[in-house]
PDB file of C-alpha atoms in Angstrom:
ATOM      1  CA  UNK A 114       3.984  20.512  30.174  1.00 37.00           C
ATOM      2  CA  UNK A 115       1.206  19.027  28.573  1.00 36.00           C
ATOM      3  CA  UNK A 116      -2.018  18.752  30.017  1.00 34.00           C
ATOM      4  CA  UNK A 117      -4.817  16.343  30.042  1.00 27.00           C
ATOM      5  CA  UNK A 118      -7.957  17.335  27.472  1.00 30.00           C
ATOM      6  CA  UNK A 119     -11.232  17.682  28.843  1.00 28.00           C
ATOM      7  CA  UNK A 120     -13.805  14.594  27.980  1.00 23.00           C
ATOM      8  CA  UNK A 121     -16.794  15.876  25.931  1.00 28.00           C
ATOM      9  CA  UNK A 122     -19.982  14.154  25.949  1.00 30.00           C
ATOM     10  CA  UNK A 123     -20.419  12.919  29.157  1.00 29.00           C
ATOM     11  CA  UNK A 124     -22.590   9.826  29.614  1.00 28.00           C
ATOM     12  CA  UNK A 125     -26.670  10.345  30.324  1.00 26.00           C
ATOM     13  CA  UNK A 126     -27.618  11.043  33.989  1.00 26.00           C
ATOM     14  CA  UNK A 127     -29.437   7.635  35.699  1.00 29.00           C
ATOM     15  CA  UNK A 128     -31.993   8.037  37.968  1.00 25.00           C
ATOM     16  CA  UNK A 129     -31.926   5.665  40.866  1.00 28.00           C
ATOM     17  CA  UNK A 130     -35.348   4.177  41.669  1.00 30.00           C
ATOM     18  CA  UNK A 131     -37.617   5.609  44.044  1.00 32.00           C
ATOM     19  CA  UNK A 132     -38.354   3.224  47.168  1.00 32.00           C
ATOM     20  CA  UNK A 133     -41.674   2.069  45.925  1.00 32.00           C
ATOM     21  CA  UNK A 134     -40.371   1.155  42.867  1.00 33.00           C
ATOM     22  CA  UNK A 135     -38.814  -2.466  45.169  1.00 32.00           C
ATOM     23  CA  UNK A 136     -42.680  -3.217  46.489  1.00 34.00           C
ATOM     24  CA  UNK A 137     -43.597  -3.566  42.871  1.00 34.00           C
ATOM     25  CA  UNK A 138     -45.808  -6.739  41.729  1.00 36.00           C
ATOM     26  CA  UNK A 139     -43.965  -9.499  40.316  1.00 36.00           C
ATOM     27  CA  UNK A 140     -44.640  -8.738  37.005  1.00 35.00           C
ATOM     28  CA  UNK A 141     -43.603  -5.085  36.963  1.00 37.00           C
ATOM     29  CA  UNK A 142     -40.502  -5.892  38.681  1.00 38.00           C
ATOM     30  CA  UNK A 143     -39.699  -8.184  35.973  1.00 39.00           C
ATOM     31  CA  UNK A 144     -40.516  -5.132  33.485  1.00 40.00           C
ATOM     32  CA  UNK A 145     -38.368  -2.678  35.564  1.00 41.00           C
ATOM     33  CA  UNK A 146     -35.363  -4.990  35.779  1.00 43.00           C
ATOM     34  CA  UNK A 147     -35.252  -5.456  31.974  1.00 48.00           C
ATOM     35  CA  UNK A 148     -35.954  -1.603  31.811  1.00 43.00           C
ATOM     36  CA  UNK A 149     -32.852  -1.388  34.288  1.00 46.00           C
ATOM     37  CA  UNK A 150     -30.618  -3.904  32.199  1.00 46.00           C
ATOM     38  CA  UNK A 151     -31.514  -2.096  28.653  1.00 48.00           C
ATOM     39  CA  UNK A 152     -30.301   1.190  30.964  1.00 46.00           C
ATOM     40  CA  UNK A 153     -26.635  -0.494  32.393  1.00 49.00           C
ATOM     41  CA  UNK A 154     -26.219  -1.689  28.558  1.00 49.00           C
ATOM     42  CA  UNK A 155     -26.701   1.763  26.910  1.00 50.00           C
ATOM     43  CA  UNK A 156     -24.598   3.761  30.108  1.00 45.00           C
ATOM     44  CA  UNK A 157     -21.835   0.905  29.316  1.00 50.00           C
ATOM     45  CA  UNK A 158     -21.684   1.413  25.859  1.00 47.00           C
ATOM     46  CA  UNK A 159     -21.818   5.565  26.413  1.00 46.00           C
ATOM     47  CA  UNK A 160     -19.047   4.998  28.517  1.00 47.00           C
ATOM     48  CA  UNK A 161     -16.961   2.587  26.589  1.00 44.00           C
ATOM     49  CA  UNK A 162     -17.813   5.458  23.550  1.00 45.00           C
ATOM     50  CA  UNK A 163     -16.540   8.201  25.758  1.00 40.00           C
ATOM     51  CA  UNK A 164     -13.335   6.552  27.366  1.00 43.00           C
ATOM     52  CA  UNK A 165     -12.180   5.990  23.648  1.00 41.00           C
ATOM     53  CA  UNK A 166     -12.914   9.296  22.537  1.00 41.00           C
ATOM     54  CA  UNK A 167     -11.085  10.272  25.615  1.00 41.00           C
ATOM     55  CA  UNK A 168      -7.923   8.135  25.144  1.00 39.00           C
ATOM     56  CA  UNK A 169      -7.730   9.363  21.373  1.00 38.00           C
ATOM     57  CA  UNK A 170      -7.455  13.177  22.267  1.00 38.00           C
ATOM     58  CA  UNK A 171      -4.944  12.572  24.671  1.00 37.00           C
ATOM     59  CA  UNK A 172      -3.554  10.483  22.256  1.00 39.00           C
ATOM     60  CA  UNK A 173      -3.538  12.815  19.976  1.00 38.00           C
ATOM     61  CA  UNK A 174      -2.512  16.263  22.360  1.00 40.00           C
ATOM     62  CA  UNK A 175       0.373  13.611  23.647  1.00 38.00           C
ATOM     63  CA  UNK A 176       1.573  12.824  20.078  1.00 40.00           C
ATOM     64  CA  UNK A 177       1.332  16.531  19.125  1.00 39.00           C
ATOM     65  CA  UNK A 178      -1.185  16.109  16.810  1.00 38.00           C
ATOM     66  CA  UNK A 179      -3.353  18.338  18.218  1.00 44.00           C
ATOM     67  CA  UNK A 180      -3.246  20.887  15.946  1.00 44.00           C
ATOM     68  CA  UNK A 181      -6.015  22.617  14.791  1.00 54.00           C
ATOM     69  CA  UNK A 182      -4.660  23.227  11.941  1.00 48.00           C
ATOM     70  CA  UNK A 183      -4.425  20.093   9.600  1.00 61.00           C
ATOM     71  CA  UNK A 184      -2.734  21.700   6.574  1.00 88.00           C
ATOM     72  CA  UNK A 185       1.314  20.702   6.913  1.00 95.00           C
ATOM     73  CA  UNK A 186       4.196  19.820   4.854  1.00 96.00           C
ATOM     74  CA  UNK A 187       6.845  17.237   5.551  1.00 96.00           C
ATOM     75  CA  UNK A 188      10.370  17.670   5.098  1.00 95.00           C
ATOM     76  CA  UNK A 189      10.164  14.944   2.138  1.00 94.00           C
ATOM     77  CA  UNK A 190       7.746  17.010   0.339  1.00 95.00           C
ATOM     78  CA  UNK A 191       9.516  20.022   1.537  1.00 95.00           C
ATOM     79  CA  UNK A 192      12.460  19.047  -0.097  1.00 93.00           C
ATOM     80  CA  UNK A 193      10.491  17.686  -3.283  1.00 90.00           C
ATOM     81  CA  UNK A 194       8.969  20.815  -3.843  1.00 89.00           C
ATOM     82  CA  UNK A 195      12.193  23.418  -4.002  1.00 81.00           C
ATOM     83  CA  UNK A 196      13.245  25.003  -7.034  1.00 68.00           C
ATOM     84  CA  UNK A 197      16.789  24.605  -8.609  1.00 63.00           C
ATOM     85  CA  UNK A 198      17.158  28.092  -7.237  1.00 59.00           C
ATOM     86  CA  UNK A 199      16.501  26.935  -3.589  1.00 56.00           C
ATOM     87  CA  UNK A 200      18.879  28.084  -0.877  1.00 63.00           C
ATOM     88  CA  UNK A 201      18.434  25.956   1.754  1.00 56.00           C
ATOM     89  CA  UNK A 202      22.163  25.159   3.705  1.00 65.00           C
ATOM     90  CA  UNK A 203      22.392  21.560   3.206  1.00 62.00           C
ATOM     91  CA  UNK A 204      26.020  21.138   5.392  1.00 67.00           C
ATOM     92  CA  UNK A 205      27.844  17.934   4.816  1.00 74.00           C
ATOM     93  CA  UNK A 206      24.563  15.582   3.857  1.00 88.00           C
ATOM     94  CA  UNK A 207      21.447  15.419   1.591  1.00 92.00           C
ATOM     95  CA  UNK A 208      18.836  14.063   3.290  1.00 95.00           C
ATOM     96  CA  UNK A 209      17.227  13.333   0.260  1.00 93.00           C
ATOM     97  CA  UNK A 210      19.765  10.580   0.051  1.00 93.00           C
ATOM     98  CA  UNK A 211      21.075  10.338   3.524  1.00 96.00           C
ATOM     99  CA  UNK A 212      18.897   8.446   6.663  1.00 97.00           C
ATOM    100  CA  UNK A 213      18.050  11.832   8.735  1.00 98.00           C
ATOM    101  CA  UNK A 214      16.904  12.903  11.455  1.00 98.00           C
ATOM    102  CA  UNK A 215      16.745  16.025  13.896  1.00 98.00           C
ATOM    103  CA  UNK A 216      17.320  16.001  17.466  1.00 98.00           C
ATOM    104  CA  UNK A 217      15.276  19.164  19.184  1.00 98.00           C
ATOM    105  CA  UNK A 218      14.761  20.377  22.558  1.00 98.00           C
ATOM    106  CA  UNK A 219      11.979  22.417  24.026  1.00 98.00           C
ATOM    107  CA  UNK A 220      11.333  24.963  26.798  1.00 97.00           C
ATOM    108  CA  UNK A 221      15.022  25.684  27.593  1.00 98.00           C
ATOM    109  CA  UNK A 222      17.421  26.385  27.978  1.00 98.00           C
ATOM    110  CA  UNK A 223      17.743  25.146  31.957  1.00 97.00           C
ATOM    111  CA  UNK A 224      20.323  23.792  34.365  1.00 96.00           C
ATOM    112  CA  UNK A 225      21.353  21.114  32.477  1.00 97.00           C
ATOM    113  CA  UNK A 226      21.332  22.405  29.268  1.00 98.00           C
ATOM    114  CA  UNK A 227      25.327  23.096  29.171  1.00 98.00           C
ATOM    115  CA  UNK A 228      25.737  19.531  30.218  1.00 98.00           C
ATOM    116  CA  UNK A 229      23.816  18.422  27.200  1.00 98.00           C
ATOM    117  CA  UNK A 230      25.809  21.205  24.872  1.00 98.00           C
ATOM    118  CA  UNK A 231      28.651  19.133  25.738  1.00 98.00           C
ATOM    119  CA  UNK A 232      27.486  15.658  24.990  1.00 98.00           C
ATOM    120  CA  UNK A 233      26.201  17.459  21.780  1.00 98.00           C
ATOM    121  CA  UNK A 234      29.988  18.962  20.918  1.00 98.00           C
ATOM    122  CA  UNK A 235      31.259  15.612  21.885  1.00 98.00           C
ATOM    123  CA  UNK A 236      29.484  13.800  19.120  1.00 98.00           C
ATOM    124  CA  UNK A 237      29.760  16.150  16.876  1.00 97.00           C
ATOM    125  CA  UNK A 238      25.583  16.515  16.801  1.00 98.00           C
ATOM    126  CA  UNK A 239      24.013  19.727  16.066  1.00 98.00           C
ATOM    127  CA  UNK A 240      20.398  19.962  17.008  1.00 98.00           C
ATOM    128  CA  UNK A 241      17.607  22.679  17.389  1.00 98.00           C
ATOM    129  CA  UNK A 242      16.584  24.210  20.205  1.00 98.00           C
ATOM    130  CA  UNK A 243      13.653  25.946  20.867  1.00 98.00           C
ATOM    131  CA  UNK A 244      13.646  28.419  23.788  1.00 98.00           C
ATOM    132  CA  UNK A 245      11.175  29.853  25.746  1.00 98.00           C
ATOM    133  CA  UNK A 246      12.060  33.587  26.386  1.00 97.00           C
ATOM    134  CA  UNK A 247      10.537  34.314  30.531  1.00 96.00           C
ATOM    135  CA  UNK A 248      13.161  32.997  32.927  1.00 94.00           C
ATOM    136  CA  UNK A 249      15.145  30.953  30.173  1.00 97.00           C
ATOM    137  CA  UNK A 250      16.033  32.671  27.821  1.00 97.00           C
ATOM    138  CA  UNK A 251      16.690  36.276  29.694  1.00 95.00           C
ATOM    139  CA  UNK A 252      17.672  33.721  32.911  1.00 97.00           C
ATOM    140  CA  UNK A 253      20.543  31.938  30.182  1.00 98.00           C
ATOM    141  CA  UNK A 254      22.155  34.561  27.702  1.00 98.00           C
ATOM    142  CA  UNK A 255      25.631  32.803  28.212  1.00 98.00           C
ATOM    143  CA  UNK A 256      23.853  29.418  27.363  1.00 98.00           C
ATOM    144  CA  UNK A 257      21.664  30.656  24.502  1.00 98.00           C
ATOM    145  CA  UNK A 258      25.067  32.575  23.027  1.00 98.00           C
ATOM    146  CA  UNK A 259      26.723  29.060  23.348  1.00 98.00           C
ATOM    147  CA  UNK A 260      23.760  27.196  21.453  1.00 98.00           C
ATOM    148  CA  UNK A 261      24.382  29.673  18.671  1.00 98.00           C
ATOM    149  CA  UNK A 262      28.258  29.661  18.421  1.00 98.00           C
ATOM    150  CA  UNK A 263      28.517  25.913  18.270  1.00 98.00           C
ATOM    151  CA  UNK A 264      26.216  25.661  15.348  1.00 96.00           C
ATOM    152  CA  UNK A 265      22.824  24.619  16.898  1.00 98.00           C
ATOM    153  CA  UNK A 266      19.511  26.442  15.412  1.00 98.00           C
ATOM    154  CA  UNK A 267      18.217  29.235  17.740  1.00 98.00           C
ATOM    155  CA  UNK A 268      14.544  29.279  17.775  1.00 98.00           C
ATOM    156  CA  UNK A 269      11.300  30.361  19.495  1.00 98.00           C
ATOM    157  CA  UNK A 270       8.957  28.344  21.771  1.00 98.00           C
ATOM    158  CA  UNK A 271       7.113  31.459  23.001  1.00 98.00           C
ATOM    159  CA  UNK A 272       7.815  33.833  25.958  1.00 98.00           C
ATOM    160  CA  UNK A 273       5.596  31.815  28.643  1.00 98.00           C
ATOM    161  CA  UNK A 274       4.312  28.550  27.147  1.00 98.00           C
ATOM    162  CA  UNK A 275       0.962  29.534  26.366  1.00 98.00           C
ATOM    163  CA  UNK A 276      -1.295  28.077  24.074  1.00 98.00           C
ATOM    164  CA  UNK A 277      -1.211  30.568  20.996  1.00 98.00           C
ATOM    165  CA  UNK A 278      -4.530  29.199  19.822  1.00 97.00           C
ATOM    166  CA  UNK A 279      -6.474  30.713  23.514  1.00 97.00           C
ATOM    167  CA  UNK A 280      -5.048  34.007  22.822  1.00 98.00           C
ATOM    168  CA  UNK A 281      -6.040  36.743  20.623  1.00 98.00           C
ATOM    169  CA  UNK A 282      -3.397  37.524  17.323  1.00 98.00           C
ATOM    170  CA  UNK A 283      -2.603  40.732  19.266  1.00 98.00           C
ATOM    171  CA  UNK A 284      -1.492  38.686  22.613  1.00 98.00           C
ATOM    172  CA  UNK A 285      -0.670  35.468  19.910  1.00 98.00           C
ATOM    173  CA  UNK A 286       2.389  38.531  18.626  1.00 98.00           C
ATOM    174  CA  UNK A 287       3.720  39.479  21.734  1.00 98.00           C
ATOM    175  CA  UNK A 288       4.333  36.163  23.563  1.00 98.00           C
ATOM    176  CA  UNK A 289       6.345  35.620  19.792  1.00 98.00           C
ATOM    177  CA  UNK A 290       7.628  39.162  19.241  1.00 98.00           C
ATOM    178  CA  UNK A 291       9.298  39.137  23.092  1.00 98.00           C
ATOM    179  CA  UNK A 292      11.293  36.195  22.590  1.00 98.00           C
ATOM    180  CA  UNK A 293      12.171  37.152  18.573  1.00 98.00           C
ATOM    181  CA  UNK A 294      13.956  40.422  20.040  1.00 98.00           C
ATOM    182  CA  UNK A 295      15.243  38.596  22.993  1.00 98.00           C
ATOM    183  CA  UNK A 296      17.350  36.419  21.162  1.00 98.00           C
ATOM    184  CA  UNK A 297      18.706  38.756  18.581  1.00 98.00           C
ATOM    185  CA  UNK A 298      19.730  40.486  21.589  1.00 98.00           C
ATOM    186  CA  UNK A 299      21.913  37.801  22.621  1.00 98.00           C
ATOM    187  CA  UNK A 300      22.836  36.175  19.186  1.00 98.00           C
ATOM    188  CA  UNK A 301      22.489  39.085  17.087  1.00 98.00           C
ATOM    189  CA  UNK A 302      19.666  37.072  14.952  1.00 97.00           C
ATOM    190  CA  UNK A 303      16.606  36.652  14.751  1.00 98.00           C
ATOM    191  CA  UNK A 304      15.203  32.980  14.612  1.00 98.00           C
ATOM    192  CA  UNK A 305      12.989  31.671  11.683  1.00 98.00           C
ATOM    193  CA  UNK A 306      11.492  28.544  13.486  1.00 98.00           C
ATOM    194  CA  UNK A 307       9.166  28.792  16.044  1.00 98.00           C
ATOM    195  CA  UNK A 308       7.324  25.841  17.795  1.00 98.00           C
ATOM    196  CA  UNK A 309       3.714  26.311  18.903  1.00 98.00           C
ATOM    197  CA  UNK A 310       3.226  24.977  22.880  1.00 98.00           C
ATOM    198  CA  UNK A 311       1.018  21.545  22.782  1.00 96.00           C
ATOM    199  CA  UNK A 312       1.505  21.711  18.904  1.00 97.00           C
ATOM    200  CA  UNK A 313      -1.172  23.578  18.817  1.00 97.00           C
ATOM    201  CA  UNK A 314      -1.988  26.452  16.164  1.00 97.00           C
ATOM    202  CA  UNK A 315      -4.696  27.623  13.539  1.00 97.00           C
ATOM    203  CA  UNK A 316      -4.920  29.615  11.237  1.00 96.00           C
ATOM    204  CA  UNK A 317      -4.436  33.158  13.012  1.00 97.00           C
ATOM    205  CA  UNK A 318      -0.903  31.625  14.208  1.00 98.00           C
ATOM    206  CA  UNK A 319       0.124  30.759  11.221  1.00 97.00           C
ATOM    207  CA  UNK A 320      -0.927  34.277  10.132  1.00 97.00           C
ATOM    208  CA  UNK A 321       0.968  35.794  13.080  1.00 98.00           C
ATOM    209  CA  UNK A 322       4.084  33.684  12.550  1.00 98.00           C
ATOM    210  CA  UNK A 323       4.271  34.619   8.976  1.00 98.00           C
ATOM    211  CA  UNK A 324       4.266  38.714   9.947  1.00 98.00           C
ATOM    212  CA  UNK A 325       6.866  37.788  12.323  1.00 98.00           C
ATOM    213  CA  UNK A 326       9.078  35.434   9.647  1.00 98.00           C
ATOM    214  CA  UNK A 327       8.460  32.019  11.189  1.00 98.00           C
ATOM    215  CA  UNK A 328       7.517  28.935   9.970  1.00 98.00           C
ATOM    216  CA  UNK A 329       6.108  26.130  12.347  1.00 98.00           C
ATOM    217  CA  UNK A 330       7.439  22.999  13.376  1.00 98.00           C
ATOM    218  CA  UNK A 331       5.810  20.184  15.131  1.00 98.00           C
ATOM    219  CA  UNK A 332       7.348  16.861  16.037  1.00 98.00           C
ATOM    220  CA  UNK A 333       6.979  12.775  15.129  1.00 98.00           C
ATOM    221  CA  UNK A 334       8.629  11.448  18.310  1.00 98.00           C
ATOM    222  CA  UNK A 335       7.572  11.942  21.741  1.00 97.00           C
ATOM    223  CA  UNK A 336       9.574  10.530  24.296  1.00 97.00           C
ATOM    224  CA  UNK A 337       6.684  12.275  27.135  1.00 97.00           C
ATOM    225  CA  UNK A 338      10.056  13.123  28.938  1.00 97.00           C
ATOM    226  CA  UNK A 339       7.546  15.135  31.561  1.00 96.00           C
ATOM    227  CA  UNK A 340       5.978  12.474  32.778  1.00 96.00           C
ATOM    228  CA  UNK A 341       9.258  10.244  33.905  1.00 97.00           C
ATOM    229  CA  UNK A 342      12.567  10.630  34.968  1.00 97.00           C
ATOM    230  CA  UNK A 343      13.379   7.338  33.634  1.00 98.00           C
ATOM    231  CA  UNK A 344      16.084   7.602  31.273  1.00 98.00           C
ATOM    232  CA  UNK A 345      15.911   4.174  30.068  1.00 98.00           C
ATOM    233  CA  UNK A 346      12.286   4.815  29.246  1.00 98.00           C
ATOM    234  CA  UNK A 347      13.052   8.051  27.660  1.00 98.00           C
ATOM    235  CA  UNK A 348      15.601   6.379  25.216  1.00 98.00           C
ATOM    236  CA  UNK A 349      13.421   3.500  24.549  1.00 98.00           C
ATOM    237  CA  UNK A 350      10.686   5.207  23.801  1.00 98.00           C
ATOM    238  CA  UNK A 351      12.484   7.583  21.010  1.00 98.00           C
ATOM    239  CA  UNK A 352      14.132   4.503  19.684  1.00 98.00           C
ATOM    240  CA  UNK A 353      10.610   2.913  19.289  1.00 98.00           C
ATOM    241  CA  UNK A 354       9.839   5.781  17.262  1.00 98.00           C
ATOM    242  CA  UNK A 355      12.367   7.022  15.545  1.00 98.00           C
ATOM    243  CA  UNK A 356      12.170   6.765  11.441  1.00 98.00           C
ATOM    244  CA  UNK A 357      13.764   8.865   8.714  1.00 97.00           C
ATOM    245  CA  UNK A 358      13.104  12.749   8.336  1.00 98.00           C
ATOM    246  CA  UNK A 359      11.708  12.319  12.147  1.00 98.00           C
ATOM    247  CA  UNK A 360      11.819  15.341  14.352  1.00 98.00           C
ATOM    248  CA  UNK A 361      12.538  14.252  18.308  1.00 98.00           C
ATOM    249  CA  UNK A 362      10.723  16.033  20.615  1.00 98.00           C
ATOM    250  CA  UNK A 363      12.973  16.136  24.114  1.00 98.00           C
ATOM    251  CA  UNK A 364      13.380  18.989  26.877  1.00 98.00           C
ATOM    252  CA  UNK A 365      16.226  20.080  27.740  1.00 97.00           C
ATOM    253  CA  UNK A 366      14.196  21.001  31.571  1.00 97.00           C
ATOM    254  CA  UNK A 367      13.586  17.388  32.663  1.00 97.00           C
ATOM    255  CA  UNK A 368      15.990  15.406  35.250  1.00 97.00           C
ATOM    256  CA  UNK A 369      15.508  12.800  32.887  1.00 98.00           C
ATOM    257  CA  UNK A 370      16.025  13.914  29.745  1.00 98.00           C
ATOM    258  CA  UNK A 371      19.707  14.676  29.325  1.00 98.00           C
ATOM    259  CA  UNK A 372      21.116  11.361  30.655  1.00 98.00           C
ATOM    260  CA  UNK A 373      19.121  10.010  28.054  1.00 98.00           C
ATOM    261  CA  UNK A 374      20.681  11.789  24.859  1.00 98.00           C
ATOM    262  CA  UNK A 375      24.538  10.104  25.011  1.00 98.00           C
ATOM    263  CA  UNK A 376      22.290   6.680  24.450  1.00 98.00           C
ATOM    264  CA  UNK A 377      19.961   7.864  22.030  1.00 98.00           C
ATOM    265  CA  UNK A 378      22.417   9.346  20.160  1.00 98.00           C
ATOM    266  CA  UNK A 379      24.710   5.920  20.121  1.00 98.00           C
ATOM    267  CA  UNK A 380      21.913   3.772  19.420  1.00 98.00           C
ATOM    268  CA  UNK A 381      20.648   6.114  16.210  1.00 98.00           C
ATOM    269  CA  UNK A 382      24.274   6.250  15.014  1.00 98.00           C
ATOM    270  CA  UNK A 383      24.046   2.168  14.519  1.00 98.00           C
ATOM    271  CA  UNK A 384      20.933   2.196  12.884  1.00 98.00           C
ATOM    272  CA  UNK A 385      22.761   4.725  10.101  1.00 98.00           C
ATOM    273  CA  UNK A 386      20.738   7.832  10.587  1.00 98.00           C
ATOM    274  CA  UNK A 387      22.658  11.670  10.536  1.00 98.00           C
ATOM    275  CA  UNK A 388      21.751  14.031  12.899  1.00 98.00           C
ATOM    276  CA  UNK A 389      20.576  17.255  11.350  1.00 97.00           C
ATOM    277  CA  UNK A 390      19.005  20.724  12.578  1.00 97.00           C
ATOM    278  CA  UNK A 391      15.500  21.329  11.047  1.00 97.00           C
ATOM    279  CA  UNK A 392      16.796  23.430   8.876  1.00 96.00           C
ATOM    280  CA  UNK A 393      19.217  21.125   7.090  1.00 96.00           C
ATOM    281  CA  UNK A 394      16.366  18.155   6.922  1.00 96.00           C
ATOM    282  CA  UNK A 395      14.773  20.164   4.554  1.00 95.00           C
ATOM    283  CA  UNK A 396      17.391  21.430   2.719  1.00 94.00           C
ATOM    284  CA  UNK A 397      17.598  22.780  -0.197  1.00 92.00           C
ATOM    285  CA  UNK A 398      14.295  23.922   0.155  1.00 94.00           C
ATOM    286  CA  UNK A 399      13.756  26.513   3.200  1.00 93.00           C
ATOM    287  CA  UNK A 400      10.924  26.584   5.726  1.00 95.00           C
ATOM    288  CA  UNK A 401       8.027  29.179   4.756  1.00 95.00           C
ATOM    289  CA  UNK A 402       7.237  31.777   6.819  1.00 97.00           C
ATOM    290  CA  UNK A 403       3.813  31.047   8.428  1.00 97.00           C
ATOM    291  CA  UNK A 404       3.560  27.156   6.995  1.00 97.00           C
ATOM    292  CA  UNK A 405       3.413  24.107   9.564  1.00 98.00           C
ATOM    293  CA  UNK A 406       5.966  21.870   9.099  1.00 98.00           C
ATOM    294  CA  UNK A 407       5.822  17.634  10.712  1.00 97.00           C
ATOM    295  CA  UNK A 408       7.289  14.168   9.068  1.00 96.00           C
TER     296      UNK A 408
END
């Protein structure tokens, strides 16, 4: 789902020597070799300077900070910041008070998405799920109905997963627009959350989301459930993670993903955190159209 960024600044080009250059005198031999070493030293520190620059923007695209646009708001200062007018639907907890976190899925919803609506009813956790709208959404109008009816957030993730920040606002509108309508269709609502694909966004998406009424919301727990199928892995590495006013970032599309979410959900329970929508972990305030929202 995510993919690898390219590695700027490649290293200088060396030039071999020409076959002369190994009949040289002894002297200029010498001369060349320390010319040579000084040449292997500099290539291995450009390379050593590139491979970390490297490992940090995947890092980075892999953690979803990749945004281009730096400007966000967490849910503490989210919350912080709401007037005594504020009308944000808190439910049962404050998670000004309460441990919180939310539980959200991306790119669904797929074949084992009503397998992991039942685990959710089961526990009695509501979560968020963001759904992509091209052979999901239109694919699944019994499963995104269900989502809605038994109190998980609706919202958008695009109609085909494309980064918003490669297209122009016009194109940025439609992939957003398509799935809007396509899930009032179903739920009769629109959604009001929207996640950008790879995290990433600037500042024409944020302008686009705010025509459209959406705010943005990125992530602080990566499980990288599309690289394994590994559910111990995947519920290790959330656990590892996991802090208060976190946002998960699972999908509901991996083989690996929903066997994972029973144990996750167990383990979190112990450690005293409440499962909340994104909605609710910022309650009472509620999410700005067009802002970019991440713990």
């Amino acid at each position: 789902m995510l993919s690898e960024p390219a590695i700027s600044g490649a290293p200088d080009t060396v030039v071999s020597a020409s076959p002369q250059d190994s009949a040289a005198p002894a002297s200029d031999a010498s001369a060349a070799g320390g010319r040579r070493s000084r040449s292997r030293r500099r290539l291995r520190a450009s390379g050593t300077a590139v491979a970390t620059a490297g490992a940090l923007s995947l890092a980075l695209v892999l953690s979803g900070c990749s945004s281009e646009q730096t400007d966000t708001t967490s849910p503490a200062s989210a919350r912080s910041k709401a007037g005594d007018d504020a009308k944000g639907k808190q439910g049962t907890v404050d998670c000004a008070k309460a441990k919180c976190i939310a539980l959200t899925f991306d790119a669904g919803p797929g074949k084992d998405t009503g397998q992991l609506l039942d685990t959710l009813k089961d526990k009695k956790v509501p979560a968020t799920f963001f759904l992509l709208g091209k052979n999901h959404v239109k694919k699944h109008p019994d499963l995104v109905r269900r989502i809605a009816t038994e109190g998980h957030e609706v919202a958008n993730h695009t109609w085909s997963h494309p980064r918003l920040t490669d297209l122009e606002p016009d194109e940025a509108r439609k992939e957003l627009a398509l799935t809007q309508d396509a899930i009032e269709e179903i739920t009769g609502r629109k959604p009001t959350l929207m996640r950008p694909p790879q995290g990433r966004t600037n500042k024409d998406v944020s302008k686009v989301s705010k025509e459209l009424g959406l705010s943005q919301v990125l992530w602080s727990v990566t499980a990288k459930d599309y690289s394994t199928t590994d559910s111990a892995l995947i519920k290790k590495r959330v656990l590892d993670q996991a802090d208060r006013d976190g946002i998960i970032l699972l999908h509901d599309i991996y083989d690996g993903t929903v066997p994972a979410v029973p144990g996750i959900i167990d383990a979190l329970h112990k450690r005293g955190f409440t499962f909340v929508t994104v909605p609710q972990l910022m309650a009472p305030a509620v999410p700005e159209p067009g802002e970019v929202y991440r713990p």
